[in-house]
Coordinates of C-alpha atoms and ligand atoms in Angstrom, one line a residue:
X28 CA 2.7 -17.2 29.4
X29 CA 5.1 -17.4 26.4
X30 CA 6.1 -20.6 24.7
X31 CA 9.2 -19.1 23.0
X32 CA 12.0 -21.5 22.4
X33 CA 14.6 -18.7 22.6
X34 CA 17.5 -19.6 24.8
X35 CA 17.0 -23.3 24.5
X36 CA 19.3 -23.7 21.5
X37 CA 21.8 -20.9 21.9
X38 CA 24.3 -22.3 19.4
X39 CA 21.7 -22.7 16.7
X40 CA 20.4 -19.2 17.4
X41 CA 23.8 -17.7 17.2
X42 CA 24.6 -19.6 14.0
X43 CA 21.3 -18.7 12.3
X44 CA 21.6 -15.0 13.3
X45 CA 25.2 -15.0 12.0
X46 CA 24.2 -16.1 8.5
X47 CA 21.5 -13.5 8.0
X48 CA 22.2 -10.5 5.9
X49 CA 19.3 -8.0 6.0
X50 CA 19.6 -5.0 3.7
X51 CA 17.8 -2.6 1.4
X52 CA 18.8 -1.0 -1.9
X53 CA 18.7 2.8 -1.9
X54 CA 18.8 4.6 -5.2
X55 CA 17.2 7.3 -7.3
X56 CA 14.4 6.1 -9.5
X57 CA 15.6 4.5 -12.7
X58 CA 19.1 3.6 -11.5
X59 CA 18.1 -0.1 -11.8
X60 CA 16.8 -1.1 -8.4
X61 CA 14.1 -3.4 -9.7
X62 CA 16.4 -4.9 -12.3
X63 CA 19.1 -5.5 -9.7
X64 CA 16.6 -7.1 -7.2
X65 CA 15.4 -9.5 -9.9
X66 CA 19.0 -10.3 -10.8
X67 CA 20.0 -11.0 -7.2
X68 CA 17.1 -13.4 -6.7
X69 CA 17.8 -15.0 -10.1
X70 CA 21.5 -15.5 -9.2
X71 CA 20.5 -17.0 -5.8
X72 CA 18.4 -19.4 -7.9
X73 CA 15.3 -18.5 -6.0
X74 CA 13.5 -17.9 -9.3
X75 CA 14.4 -19.3 -12.7
X76 CA 13.6 -16.4 -14.9
X77 CA 14.1 -12.7 -14.3
X78 CA 11.0 -10.5 -14.4
X79 CA 8.8 -12.3 -11.9
X80 CA 9.2 -10.0 -8.9
X81 CA 8.9 -6.4 -10.1
X82 CA 6.7 -6.0 -13.1
X83 CA 7.0 -2.5 -14.3
X84 CA 4.8 -1.2 -17.1
X85 CA 5.5 -3.2 -20.2
X86 CA 7.3 -5.9 -18.4
X87 CA 6.1 -9.4 -17.3
X88 CA 3.6 -10.2 -14.7
X89 CA 3.8 -8.3 -11.4
X90 CA 4.4 -9.7 -8.0
X91 CA 5.2 -6.6 -5.8
X92 CA 3.5 -3.9 -7.8
X93 CA 0.2 -4.7 -6.2
X94 CA -1.9 -1.7 -6.8
X95 CA -3.5 -0.7 -10.1
X96 CA -2.1 2.8 -9.6
X97 CA 1.4 1.4 -9.4
X98 CA 1.0 -0.6 -12.5
X99 CA -0.4 2.4 -14.4
X100 CA 2.5 4.6 -13.4
X101 CA 5.1 1.9 -13.6
X102 CA 6.5 2.6 -10.1
X103 CA 6.8 0.5 -7.0
X104 CA 5.1 2.3 -4.1
X105 CA 5.0 -0.4 -1.4
X106 CA 7.6 -2.4 0.3
X107 CA 8.1 -6.1 0.0
X108 CA 10.4 -8.4 1.9
X109 CA 12.2 -11.0 0.0
X110 CA 14.1 -13.8 1.6
X111 CA 16.2 -16.3 -0.1
X112 CA 19.2 -18.6 0.7
X113 CA 22.5 -18.1 -1.0
X114 CA 25.6 -20.1 -1.1
X115 CA 28.8 -18.2 -1.9
X116 CA 31.2 -19.2 -4.5
X117 CA 33.4 -20.3 -1.6
X118 CA 30.7 -22.5 -0.3
X119 CA 29.4 -20.5 2.7
X120 CA 25.6 -20.5 3.1
X121 CA 23.7 -17.5 4.1
X122 CA 20.1 -16.2 4.2
X123 CA 19.5 -12.9 2.4
X124 CA 16.6 -10.7 3.5
X125 CA 16.1 -8.0 0.9
X126 CA 13.7 -5.3 2.0
X127 CA 12.4 -3.3 -0.9
X128 CA 11.8 0.4 -0.6
X129 CA 9.6 2.7 -2.7
X130 CA 11.7 4.7 -5.1
X131 CA 9.7 7.9 -5.2
X132 CA 10.6 10.8 -2.9
X133 CA 7.0 11.3 -1.9
X134 CA 7.2 8.0 0.0
X135 CA 10.4 8.8 1.8
X136 CA 8.7 8.3 5.2
X137 CA 8.0 4.7 4.2
X138 CA 11.5 4.2 3.0
X139 CA 12.8 5.6 6.3
X140 CA 10.7 3.0 8.2
X141 CA 12.2 0.2 6.1
X142 CA 15.7 1.5 6.8
X143 CA 15.1 1.1 10.5
X144 CA 14.9 -2.6 9.9
X145 CA 18.2 -3.2 7.9
X146 CA 21.8 -4.0 8.9
X147 CA 23.3 -2.6 5.7
X148 CA 22.3 -0.9 2.5
X149 CA 23.3 -1.1 -1.1
X150 CA 23.6 2.3 -2.7
X151 CA 22.9 1.9 -6.4
X152 CA 24.3 4.5 -8.7
X153 CA 23.7 4.9 -12.4
X154 CA 27.2 5.1 -14.0
X155 CA 26.1 7.9 -16.3
X156 CA 24.4 10.0 -13.7
X157 CA 26.5 9.6 -10.5
X158 CA 24.9 10.7 -7.2
X159 CA 21.3 11.9 -7.7
X160 CA 19.0 13.7 -5.2
X161 CA 17.0 10.8 -3.9
X162 CA 20.2 8.7 -3.5
X163 CA 21.7 11.6 -1.5
X164 CA 18.7 11.9 0.8
X165 CA 18.5 8.2 1.5
X166 CA 22.3 8.1 2.1
X167 CA 21.8 10.8 4.8
X168 CA 19.2 8.6 6.5
X169 CA 21.7 5.7 6.4
X170 CA 24.5 7.8 7.8
X171 CA 22.2 9.1 10.5
X172 CA 21.3 5.5 11.5
X173 CA 25.0 4.4 11.0
X174 CA 24.1 1.8 8.4
X175 CA 27.1 0.5 6.5
X176 CA 26.9 1.0 2.8
X177 CA 28.0 -1.1 -0.2
X178 CA 28.1 1.0 -3.4
X179 CA 27.2 -0.5 -6.7
X180 CA 27.9 1.5 -9.9
X181 CA 25.3 0.1 -12.4
X182 CA 24.7 0.2 -16.1
X183 CA 28.4 -0.1 -16.9
X184 CA 27.4 -1.6 -20.3
X185 CA 26.2 1.8 -21.3
X186 CA 28.3 4.9 -22.0
X187 CA 28.8 6.7 -18.7
X188 CA 31.3 8.6 -16.6
X189 CA 34.9 7.7 -15.8
X190 CA 35.2 5.3 -12.9
X191 CA 37.8 7.4 -11.1
X192 CA 35.6 10.5 -11.5
X193 CA 32.7 8.6 -9.9
X194 CA 35.0 7.7 -7.0
X195 CA 36.0 11.3 -6.5
X196 CA 32.3 12.3 -6.5
X197 CA 31.5 9.8 -3.7
X198 CA 34.4 11.0 -1.6
X199 CA 33.8 14.7 -2.1
X200 CA 30.0 14.9 -2.0
X201 CA 29.2 12.5 0.8
X202 CA 32.5 12.1 2.6
X203 CA 32.6 8.3 2.3
X204 CA 35.9 6.8 1.2
X205 CA 35.3 4.5 -1.7
X206 CA 37.3 1.3 -1.5
X207 CA 36.6 -0.6 -4.8
X208 CA 36.5 -4.4 -4.5
X209 CA 36.3 -4.7 -8.3
X210 CA 37.5 -2.3 -11.0
X211 CA 36.1 -2.2 -14.5
X212 CA 38.1 -3.5 -17.4
X213 CA 37.0 -1.3 -20.3
X214 CA 35.2 2.1 -20.0
X215 CA 31.5 2.5 -19.4
X216 CA 29.8 1.3 -22.6
X217 CA 32.7 -1.0 -23.5
X218 CA 32.6 -3.4 -20.6
X219 CA 34.9 -6.4 -20.8
X220 CA 34.6 -7.5 -17.1
X221 CA 36.2 -6.5 -13.9
X222 CA 39.5 -6.8 -12.1
X223 CA 38.9 -8.5 -8.7
X224 CA 41.1 -6.3 -6.6
X225 CA 41.4 -8.8 -3.8
X226 CA 42.5 -11.7 -5.9
X227 CA 44.0 -9.9 -8.9
X228 CA 42.0 -12.1 -11.2
X229 CA 40.2 -10.9 -14.3
X230 CA 36.5 -11.8 -14.3
X231 CA 35.4 -11.8 -17.9
X232 CA 31.7 -11.6 -18.7
X233 CA 30.0 -13.2 -21.5
X234 CA 26.8 -11.7 -22.8
X235 CA 23.6 -13.6 -22.6
X236 CA 20.4 -12.9 -24.5
X237 CA 18.4 -10.2 -22.8
X238 CA 19.8 -11.0 -19.4
X239 CA 17.2 -13.6 -18.8
X240 CA 19.5 -16.1 -17.3
X241 CA 22.5 -15.9 -14.9
X242 CA 25.5 -14.7 -16.9
X243 CA 28.4 -17.1 -17.1
X244 CA 31.7 -15.8 -15.7
X245 CA 35.2 -16.7 -16.6
X246 CA 38.0 -16.2 -14.1
X247 CA 41.3 -15.5 -15.8
X248 CA 44.6 -15.4 -14.1
X249 CA 46.4 -12.0 -14.2
X250 CA 49.2 -13.3 -16.5
X251 CA 46.7 -14.4 -19.1
X252 CA 44.4 -11.3 -18.7
X253 CA 46.4 -9.0 -21.0
X254 CA 45.9 -11.4 -23.8
X255 CA 42.2 -11.6 -23.1
X256 CA 41.5 -7.9 -22.6
X257 CA 44.5 -6.1 -24.1
X258 CA 45.2 -2.5 -23.1
X259 CA 42.0 -2.3 -21.1
X260 CA 43.4 -4.8 -18.7
X261 CA 46.7 -2.8 -18.3
X262 CA 44.7 0.4 -17.7
X263 CA 42.5 -1.4 -15.0
X264 CA 45.7 -2.7 -13.3
X265 CA 47.3 0.8 -13.3
X266 CA 44.2 2.5 -12.0
X267 CA 43.9 -0.2 -9.3
X268 CA 47.4 0.5 -8.2
X269 CA 46.7 4.2 -8.1
X270 CA 43.7 3.4 -5.8
X271 CA 46.0 1.3 -3.5
X272 CA 48.5 4.1 -3.4
X273 CA 45.6 6.3 -2.2
X274 CA 44.8 3.8 0.5
X275 CA 41.5 3.0 -1.2
X276 CA 41.6 -0.7 -0.3
X277 CA 38.8 -2.4 1.6
X278 CA 38.9 -1.9 5.4
X279 CA 36.2 -3.7 7.5
X280 CA 36.4 -1.3 10.4
X281 CA 35.8 1.9 8.4
X282 CA 33.1 0.1 6.4
X283 CA 31.2 -0.9 9.6
X284 CA 31.5 2.6 11.1
X285 CA 30.1 4.1 7.9
X286 CA 33.2 6.1 6.9
X287 CA 34.2 3.9 3.9
X288 CA 32.2 2.0 1.3
X289 CA 33.2 -1.0 -0.8
X290 CA 32.4 -0.4 -4.5
X291 CA 31.4 -2.9 -7.2
X292 CA 30.7 -2.3 -10.9
X293 CA 27.7 -4.1 -12.4
X294 CA 25.3 -4.3 -15.3
X295 CA 22.2 -5.5 -13.6
X296 CA 20.3 -5.7 -16.9
X297 CA 22.9 -8.1 -18.3
X298 CA 23.4 -9.9 -15.0
X299 CA 27.1 -8.7 -14.8
X300 CA 28.6 -8.4 -11.3
X301 CA 25.6 -9.7 -9.5
X302 CA 27.5 -12.8 -8.1
X303 CA 30.1 -10.5 -6.7
X304 CA 27.5 -8.4 -5.0
X305 CA 25.9 -11.5 -3.4
X306 CA 29.3 -12.7 -2.3
X307 CA 30.2 -9.4 -0.8
X308 CA 26.9 -9.2 1.1
X309 CA 27.5 -12.7 2.4
X310 CA 31.2 -12.2 3.4
X311 CA 31.4 -8.5 4.4
X312 CA 28.0 -7.1 5.3
X313 CA 27.2 -7.2 9.0
X314 CA 24.9 -9.9 10.4
X315 CA 22.2 -8.9 12.9
X316 CA 23.6 -7.5 16.1
X317 CA 20.6 -7.1 18.4
X318 CA 19.1 -3.7 18.8
X319 CA 19.2 -0.7 21.1
X320 CA 16.1 -0.2 23.3
X321 CA 14.5 3.1 24.3
X322 CA 17.1 3.6 27.0
X323 CA 20.0 2.9 24.7
X324 CA 20.8 -0.5 26.1
X325 CA 21.6 -3.3 23.6
X326 CA 19.5 -6.4 23.5
X327 CA 21.8 -9.0 22.0
X328 CA 20.6 -11.1 19.1
X329 CA 20.9 -14.2 21.3
X330 CA 18.5 -12.8 24.0
X331 CA 14.9 -14.0 24.2
X332 CA 12.7 -13.1 21.3
X333 CA 12.0 -9.5 20.4
X334 CA 10.9 -7.7 17.2
X335 CA 9.6 -4.3 16.1
X336 CA 7.0 -3.5 13.5
X337 CA 8.4 -1.3 10.8
X338 CA 5.6 -1.3 8.4
X339 CA 1.9 -2.1 8.2
X340 CA 0.3 -2.6 4.9
X341 CA -3.2 -3.6 3.7
X342 CA -4.9 -4.6 0.6
X343 CA -1.8 -6.0 -1.1
X344 CA -3.8 -7.7 -3.8
X345 CA -7.4 -8.3 -4.5
X346 CA -7.2 -12.0 -3.4
X347 CA -6.0 -11.0 0.1
X348 CA -7.7 -7.9 1.3
X349 CA -6.2 -8.1 4.7
X350 CA -3.6 -6.3 6.6
X351 CA 0.0 -7.3 7.3
X352 CA 2.3 -5.9 10.0
X353 CA 5.9 -6.5 9.1
X354 CA 8.1 -7.1 12.1
X355 CA 11.9 -7.3 12.0
X356 CA 13.3 -9.9 14.5
X357 CA 15.9 -8.3 16.7
X358 CA 16.7 -11.2 19.0
X359 CA 15.8 -14.8 19.8
X360 CA 13.9 -17.4 17.9
X361 CA 10.3 -17.0 16.6
X362 CA 8.1 -20.0 16.4
X363 CA 4.7 -19.6 14.8
X364 CA 2.1 -20.0 17.6
X365 CA 4.3 -18.3 20.2
X366 CA 2.3 -16.0 22.4
X367 CA 4.2 -12.8 22.6
X368 CA 3.7 -9.5 24.5
X369 CA 2.7 -6.3 22.8
X370 CA 4.9 -3.9 24.6
X371 CA 2.8 -0.7 24.2
X372 CA -0.4 -2.3 25.6
X373 CA 1.1 -5.2 27.7
X374 CA -1.4 -7.5 26.1
X375 CA -0.7 -11.0 24.8
X376 CA -0.2 -11.3 21.1
X377 CA -0.9 -14.6 19.3
X378 CA 1.2 -15.3 16.3
X379 CA -0.9 -18.1 14.6
X380 CA -1.0 -16.1 11.3
X381 CA 2.7 -15.5 10.7
X382 CA 3.7 -15.5 7.1
X383 CA 6.6 -14.9 5.0
X384 CA 6.0 -12.7 2.0
X385 CA 7.9 -13.2 -1.2
X386 CA 6.6 -10.5 -3.7
X387 CA 2.9 -11.3 -3.7
X388 CA 3.4 -15.0 -2.8
X389 CA 2.8 -15.8 0.8
X390 CA 3.5 -18.9 2.7
X391 CA 3.1 -19.8 6.3
X392 CA 6.2 -19.0 8.4
X393 CA 7.0 -21.4 11.1
X394 CA 10.4 -20.2 12.4
X395 CA 12.3 -16.9 12.1
X396 CA 15.7 -15.7 13.4
X397 CA 17.3 -12.4 14.1
X398 CA 17.3 -10.3 10.9
X399 CA 14.2 -12.0 9.4
X400 CA 11.0 -10.3 8.7
X401 CA 7.8 -11.8 9.9
X402 CA 4.5 -10.9 8.2
X403 CA 1.7 -10.9 10.8
X404 CA -1.6 -11.1 9.1
X405 CA -4.8 -9.5 10.6
X406 CA -2.8 -7.8 13.3
X407 CA -5.2 -5.0 13.9
X408 CA -3.5 -3.9 17.1
X409 CA -0.1 -3.3 15.6
X410 CA 1.3 0.0 14.5
X411 CA 4.7 0.9 12.9
X412 CA 7.2 1.2 15.8
X413 CA 5.5 -1.3 18.1
X414 CA 7.6 -3.8 20.0
X415 CA 6.8 -7.5 20.5
X416 CA 8.7 -9.6 22.9
X417 CA 8.9 -12.9 24.8
X418 CA 10.1 -13.7 28.3
X419 CA 12.0 -10.5 29.1
X420 CA 10.4 -7.2 28.5
X421 CA 11.9 -4.7 26.1
X422 CA 10.7 -1.5 24.3
X423 CA 12.3 -0.4 21.1
X424 CA 12.3 3.3 20.2
X425 CA 9.3 4.6 18.3
X426 CA 9.8 5.3 14.6
X427 CA 9.5 9.1 14.2
X428 CA 6.8 10.5 11.9
X429 CA 8.1 12.9 9.2
X430 CA 7.2 16.5 9.1
X431 CA 4.2 16.8 6.7
X432 CA 4.4 19.5 4.0
X433 CA 1.0 18.9 2.3
X434 CA -2.4 19.2 3.9
X435 CA -5.9 18.5 2.7
X436 CA -9.4 18.2 4.2
X437 CA -10.9 14.8 3.3
X438 CA -14.7 14.5 2.8
X439 CA -16.7 11.5 1.9
X440 CA -18.5 12.1 -1.4
X441 CA -21.2 9.5 -0.7
X442 CA -23.1 10.3 2.6
X443 CA -24.4 6.7 2.8
X444 CA -20.8 5.5 3.2
X445 CA -20.2 7.3 6.5
X446 CA -19.1 4.1 8.4
X447 CA -16.8 3.0 5.6
X448 CA -15.3 6.5 5.5
X449 CA -14.4 6.4 9.2
X450 CA -13.0 2.9 9.0
X451 CA -10.9 3.7 5.9
X452 CA -9.4 6.9 7.3
X453 CA -8.6 5.0 10.6
X454 CA -6.9 2.2 8.7
X455 CA -4.8 4.5 6.5
X456 CA -3.8 6.4 9.6
X457 CA -2.7 3.3 11.4
X458 CA -0.7 2.1 8.4
X459 CA 1.0 5.4 8.2
X460 CA -0.1 6.0 4.6
X461 CA -1.0 9.5 5.6
X462 CA -1.1 11.3 9.0
X463 CA -4.6 12.2 10.1
X464 CA -5.2 15.5 12.0
X465 CA -8.3 16.6 13.7
X466 CA -9.5 19.8 15.4
X467 CA -12.7 21.0 17.1
X468 CA -13.0 23.7 14.6
X469 CA -13.2 21.3 11.6
X470 CA -15.0 18.5 13.4
X471 CA -14.7 14.7 13.0
X472 CA -16.5 14.5 9.6
X473 CA -13.7 16.4 7.9
X474 CA -10.3 15.1 9.1
X475 CA -7.2 16.7 7.6
X476 CA -4.8 14.4 5.8
X477 CA -1.2 15.4 6.1
X478 CA 1.6 14.0 3.9
X479 CA 5.3 14.4 3.1
X480 CA 4.6 14.1 -0.7
X481 CA 1.4 14.6 -2.7
X482 CA 1.4 11.1 -4.1
X483 CA 0.5 9.9 -0.6
X484 CA -2.8 11.6 -1.2
X485 CA -3.3 9.8 -4.5
X486 CA -2.7 6.5 -2.7
X487 CA -5.1 7.5 0.1
X488 CA -7.9 8.5 -2.4
X489 CA -7.4 5.4 -4.5
X490 CA -7.6 3.1 -1.5
X491 CA -10.6 4.9 0.0
X492 CA -12.6 4.3 -3.2
X493 CA -11.2 0.9 -4.2
X494 CA -10.8 -0.8 -0.9
X495 CA -13.3 0.8 1.4
X496 CA -16.0 1.8 -1.1
X497 CA -15.9 5.3 0.4
X498 CA -14.7 7.7 -2.3
X499 CA -13.3 11.0 -1.0
X500 CA -12.8 14.5 -2.3
X501 CA -9.7 16.3 -1.1
X502 CA -9.6 20.0 -0.5
X503 CA -6.0 21.3 -0.3
X504 CA -5.2 23.6 2.6
X505 CA -2.6 26.4 2.2
X506 CA -0.1 25.1 4.7
X507 CA 3.4 23.9 4.1
X508 CA 5.2 23.7 7.5
X509 CA 4.4 21.9 10.7
X510 CA 5.8 22.2 14.2
X511 CA 5.0 20.4 17.5
X512 CA 3.5 22.7 20.2
X513 CA 2.1 22.3 23.7
X514 CA -1.5 23.0 24.9
X515 CA -0.7 26.5 26.3
X516 CA 1.0 27.4 23.0
X517 CA -1.9 26.0 21.0
X518 CA -4.3 28.5 22.7
X519 CA -2.2 31.4 21.5
X520 CA -1.5 30.0 18.1
X521 CA -5.2 29.3 17.3
X522 CA -6.0 33.0 17.5
X523 CA -3.5 33.9 14.7
X524 CA -4.1 34.2 11.0
X525 CA -2.6 31.6 8.6
X526 CA -2.0 29.2 11.5
X527 CA -4.0 26.3 12.6
X528 CA -3.5 23.7 15.4
X529 CA -4.5 20.1 15.0
X530 CA -4.3 17.0 17.2
X531 CA -2.6 14.0 15.6
X532 CA -3.8 10.5 16.4
X533 CA -0.8 9.9 18.6
X534 CA -1.9 12.9 20.7
X535 CA 0.8 15.2 19.4
X536 CA -0.3 18.8 18.8
X537 CA 0.7 20.1 15.4
X538 CA 0.7 23.8 14.5
X539 CA 0.7 24.3 10.8
X540 CA 1.8 27.5 9.0
X541 CA 1.3 28.8 5.5
X542 CA 5.0 29.4 4.9
X543 CA 8.3 29.1 6.8
X544 CA 8.4 32.9 6.8
X545 CA 5.0 33.0 8.6
X546 CA 6.4 30.5 11.1
X547 CA 9.5 32.6 11.7
X548 CA 7.3 35.6 12.2
X549 CA 5.0 33.9 14.7
X550 CA 8.0 32.5 16.6
X551 CA 9.5 35.9 16.8
X552 CA 6.3 37.6 18.0
X553 CA 5.5 34.8 20.5
X554 CA 8.8 34.0 22.1
X555 CA 7.1 32.1 25.0
X556 CA 5.4 29.6 22.6
X557 CA 7.4 26.4 22.2
X558 CA 7.6 25.2 18.6
X559 CA 9.6 22.1 18.0
X560 CA 10.7 20.6 14.7
X561 CA 9.6 17.2 13.5
X562 CA 11.9 14.9 11.5
X563 CA 12.1 16.4 8.0
X564 CA 12.2 14.1 4.9
X565 CA 15.9 13.4 4.2
X566 CA 17.1 14.1 7.7
Ligands
G4P8 P1 14.4 1.5 -10.7 O1 13.7 0.3 -10.2 O2 15.6 1.9 -10.0 O3 13.5 2.6 -11.0 O4 15.0 1.0 -12.2 P2 14.6 -0.2 -13.1 O5 15.2 -1.4 -12.6 O6 13.2 -0.2 -13.5 O7 15.5 0.3 -14.4 C1 15.3 1.5 -15.1 C2 15.7 1.3 -16.5 O8 17.1 1.1 -16.6 C3 15.1 0.1 -17.2 O9 14.9 0.4 -18.6 C4 16.1 -1.0 -17.1 O10 16.0 -2.0 -18.1 C5 17.4 -0.2 -17.2 N1 18.5 -0.8 -16.6 C6 18.6 -1.3 -15.3 N2 19.9 -1.8 -15.2 C7 20.5 -1.6 -16.3 C8 21.9 -1.9 -16.7 O11 22.7 -2.5 -16.0 N3 22.2 -1.6 -18.0 C9 21.3 -1.0 -18.9 N4 21.7 -0.7 -20.1 N5 20.1 -0.7 -18.5 C10 19.7 -1.0 -17.2 P3 13.5 0.8 -19.2 O12 13.8 1.1 -20.6 O13 12.9 1.8 -18.3 O14 12.7 -0.5 -19.0 P4 12.9 -1.9 -19.8 O15 11.9 -1.8 -20.9 O16 14.3 -2.1 -20.2 O17 12.5 -2.9 -18.8

């Protein structure tokens, strides 16, 4: 039934997989993720002027901030997949797949889904602030999934903390051994350039106006560097020697097993250090390595085609009110028009509408390789976590839903829009914008929306009104904790005060409690009732 070409050109498949680098940037809001993303694309020469991808409030036009609400708030809520070719300064060509993640903690479930689709992550840290809460949470997700991390200390052009102090903080607070690849010449706020610790060269930066173009770099030999940077060079050399004495030199093995992290110093806004980051991604970040299936067996990248959906998103802009399922290719070659199998239903899946999505710009995607992201338009049957395959069956593990902490009853405010209301709620549920819970007691007209963060409710309300013409009113419910239970337990729990039991769309029974103390009480008084934890945000 399939027409996949996987297997027919094994050398090509292996070479194409080997040059993919699929990663995401994790950071606390304001560390400079959008600025860095623009700078990376600019340096790879995919765009000629910074500012065309992420338009924050007050910046240039927007490509990925697709929703009015995002524009108003100046935050990026949705994920975008960017792909661009890059040739390293040594002449090696690779393909970068940069998966964008929402910065706000309320969307950590969305970020988690994206992190299931990457092979490495860039942990972006503000030089003045060090490790911040959202960075720490996302780091824990990466550690849990064993995703190797490249650390970037950004905003070095501004006064900030001492570089050695930041290294200590990384080592002590998250237990990763920092192994700097570059070391700053000049303290934060007085940035002269970096010492490339692998070559010993001084890379001097020259300022460009507003960071609108790629910054020119000058490579100066060590013996001329003192003359160029004076005492700052000597200090950088001394500190670098201290690091070597402490065994803080790059080690590929510990990087890949997530116990050490190479470190770079940048100023994304001034385009400093961005070339180094691209080169490090190309040379050191791991290429796709297949994926583990539900039984823990690895399907190699060179096996027949397989992919899993990590995100479903609709209404990306007013010109395309459709729905895209983003699938990460794990193995094999994808050719548009291939007929795949949808593992959860066993049904054939036609891929005529495959697209690549670059910010808001879309183009038809004809071929994709392991590590790439395929945007499948109008894929109504696909949900996050679904597997698609060709030739040889495989099922990848489901992506766990997070434990909701906010609950609200949704009611349509316009009774004539009943149909649109149902359709909208179903769509938001399938995309994973919110979880939708139902119970006999509350009836189908008033589903309960459950979220990790309250901003998910804002997105749901906004989209119900703007996209489905079915405005809703949300009535908050006084619950803050959820646990999975079984049908026998549900019967007992339903009779208790400050506890309610709902059925989630995937069939799971969720018992919700007003507080964690109420939950502990109930668990103590009903020892035979099984109450299992869901994945918590930041686990
Ligand atoms: P985010 O996506 O992580 O939330 O951060 P974003 O890139 O929006 O950057 C947050 C602020 O930090 C922006 O300033 C941005 O210009 C600034 N910034 C990012 N990288 C650097 C850097 O390397 N050096 C310096 N000095 N600033 C940096 P803003 O005032 O909020 O916006 P804008 O008016 O400058 O665009």
